[in-house]
Amino acid sequence: MKINLRFFASVRELLGTAQEVLVLEEGAVPLRTVGDVRNLLIARGGNWEYALAQGRALRMAHNQVMCDADTVIGEGDEVAFFPPVTGG
């Protein structure tokens, strides 16, 4: 499975990247929801754990539509993470 990740504002600054293509090999634990993607990234530790922590105020989008952690994802989808208030 391939998921396109996007990071904005302070999340981007903490992670040091604006985007990434996440590729899961066959046999890897499947990602079914946006929350699963978030948890996988948190498990990387360090700045990933801090920037995407469950208690942290964070907005998420799936294919450019605001969503919650239970939103189902599919092959080639885009998942974005950003703080609740961003500048224009």
mmCIF file with all atom_site columns, C-alpha atoms in Angstrom, residues 33-81:
data_model
loop_
_atom_site.group_PDB
_atom_site.id
_atom_site.type_symbol
_atom_site.label_atom_id
_atom_site.label_alt_id
_atom_site.label_comp_id
_atom_site.label_asym_id
_atom_site.label_entity_id
_atom_site.label_seq_id
_atom_site.pdbx_PDB_ins_code
_atom_site.Cartn_x
_atom_site.Cartn_y
_atom_site.Cartn_z
_atom_site.occupancy
_atom_site.B_iso_or_equiv
_atom_site.pdbx_formal_charge
_atom_site.auth_seq_id
_atom_site.auth_comp_id
_atom_site.auth_asym_id
_atom_site.auth_atom_id
_atom_site.pdbx_PDB_model_num
ATOM 1  C CA . THR A 1 33 ? -7.679  4.372  8.972  1.00 0.00 ? 33 THR A CA 1
ATOM 2  C CA . VAL A 1 34 ? -6.097  7.798  9.287  1.00 0.00 ? 34 VAL A CA 1
ATOM 3  C CA . GLY A 1 35 ? -5.597  6.958  12.973 1.00 0.00 ? 35 GLY A CA 1
ATOM 4  C CA . ASP A 1 36 ? -3.584  3.875  12.000 1.00 0.00 ? 36 ASP A CA 1
ATOM 5  C CA . VAL A 1 37 ? -1.298  6.088  9.889  1.00 0.00 ? 37 VAL A CA 1
ATOM 6  C CA . ARG A 1 38 ? -0.869  8.505  12.787 1.00 0.00 ? 38 ARG A CA 1
ATOM 7  C CA . ASN A 1 39 ? -0.018  5.660  15.190 1.00 0.00 ? 39 ASN A CA 1
ATOM 8  C CA . LEU A 1 40 ? 2.520   4.200  12.763 1.00 0.00 ? 40 LEU A CA 1
ATOM 9  C CA . LEU A 1 41 ? 4.248   7.586  12.485 1.00 0.00 ? 41 LEU A CA 1
ATOM 10 C CA . ILE A 1 42 ? 4.173   8.125  16.264 1.00 0.00 ? 42 ILE A CA 1
ATOM 11 C CA . ALA A 1 43 ? 5.934   4.762  16.677 1.00 0.00 ? 43 ALA A CA 1
ATOM 12 C CA . ARG A 1 44 ? 8.968   6.236  14.869 1.00 0.00 ? 44 ARG A CA 1
ATOM 13 C CA . GLY A 1 45 ? 9.705   8.077  18.121 1.00 0.00 ? 45 GLY A CA 1
ATOM 14 C CA . GLY A 1 46 ? 11.581  11.352 18.573 1.00 0.00 ? 46 GLY A CA 1
ATOM 15 C CA . ASN A 1 47 ? 10.069  14.367 16.828 1.00 0.00 ? 47 ASN A CA 1
ATOM 16 C CA . TRP A 1 48 ? 7.486   12.123 15.142 1.00 0.00 ? 48 TRP A CA 1
ATOM 17 C CA . GLU A 1 49 ? 6.154   11.017 18.510 1.00 0.00 ? 49 GLU A CA 1
ATOM 18 C CA . TYR A 1 50 ? 6.101   14.585 19.815 1.00 0.00 ? 50 TYR A CA 1
ATOM 19 C CA . ALA A 1 51 ? 4.573   16.255 16.722 1.00 0.00 ? 51 ALA A CA 1
ATOM 20 C CA . LEU A 1 52 ? 1.789   13.682 16.268 1.00 0.00 ? 52 LEU A CA 1
ATOM 21 C CA . ALA A 1 53 ? 1.157   12.676 19.908 1.00 0.00 ? 53 ALA A CA 1
ATOM 22 C CA . GLN A 1 54 ? -2.394  11.611 20.744 1.00 0.00 ? 54 GLN A CA 1
ATOM 23 C CA . GLY A 1 55 ? -2.863  14.355 23.355 1.00 0.00 ? 55 GLY A CA 1
ATOM 24 C CA . ARG A 1 56 ? -1.620  17.088 21.034 1.00 0.00 ? 56 ARG A CA 1
ATOM 25 C CA . ALA A 1 57 ? -4.068  19.391 19.237 1.00 0.00 ? 57 ALA A CA 1
ATOM 26 C CA . LEU A 1 58 ? -3.843  18.192 15.653 1.00 0.00 ? 58 LEU A CA 1
ATOM 27 C CA . ARG A 1 59 ? -6.079  18.323 12.590 1.00 0.00 ? 59 ARG A CA 1
ATOM 28 C CA . MET A 1 60 ? -6.136  15.657 9.916  1.00 0.00 ? 60 MET A CA 1
ATOM 29 C CA . ALA A 1 61 ? -7.357  15.529 6.344  1.00 0.00 ? 61 ALA A CA 1
ATOM 30 C CA . HIS A 1 62 ? -8.017  12.656 3.967  1.00 0.00 ? 62 HIS A CA 1
ATOM 31 C CA . ASN A 1 63 ? -7.802  13.479 0.265  1.00 0.00 ? 63 ASN A CA 1
ATOM 32 C CA . GLN A 1 64 ? -8.023  17.183 1.147  1.00 0.00 ? 64 GLN A CA 1
ATOM 33 C CA . VAL A 1 65 ? -11.182 16.834 3.268  1.00 0.00 ? 65 VAL A CA 1
ATOM 34 C CA . MET A 1 66 ? -11.105 17.328 7.043  1.00 0.00 ? 66 MET A CA 1
ATOM 35 C CA . CYS A 1 67 ? -11.542 14.017 8.838  1.00 0.00 ? 67 CYS A CA 1
ATOM 36 C CA . ASP A 1 68 ? -11.196 12.152 12.095 1.00 0.00 ? 68 ASP A CA 1
ATOM 37 C CA . ALA A 1 69 ? -9.029  9.197  13.067 1.00 0.00 ? 69 ALA A CA 1
ATOM 38 C CA . ASP A 1 70 ? -11.692 6.650  12.055 1.00 0.00 ? 70 ASP A CA 1
ATOM 39 C CA . THR A 1 71 ? -11.708 7.701  8.391  1.00 0.00 ? 71 THR A CA 1
ATOM 40 C CA . VAL A 1 72 ? -10.946 4.712  6.166  1.00 0.00 ? 72 VAL A CA 1
ATOM 41 C CA . ILE A 1 73 ? -8.004  5.018  3.772  1.00 0.00 ? 73 ILE A CA 1
ATOM 42 C CA . GLY A 1 74 ? -7.073  3.262  0.559  1.00 0.00 ? 74 GLY A CA 1
ATOM 43 C CA . GLU A 1 75 ? -4.235  2.790  -1.904 1.00 0.00 ? 75 GLU A CA 1
ATOM 44 C CA . GLY A 1 76 ? -2.796  6.077  -3.175 1.00 0.00 ? 76 GLY A CA 1
ATOM 45 C CA . ASP A 1 77 ? -4.765  8.288  -0.767 1.00 0.00 ? 77 ASP A CA 1
ATOM 46 C CA . GLU A 1 78 ? -3.396  11.484 0.742  1.00 0.00 ? 78 GLU A CA 1
ATOM 47 C CA . VAL A 1 79 ? -3.305  11.996 4.513  1.00 0.00 ? 79 VAL A CA 1
ATOM 48 C CA . ALA A 1 80 ? -2.344  15.393 5.921  1.00 0.00 ? 80 ALA A CA 1
ATOM 49 C CA . PHE A 1 81 ? -1.530  16.563 9.447  1.00 0.00 ? 81 PHE A CA 1
#
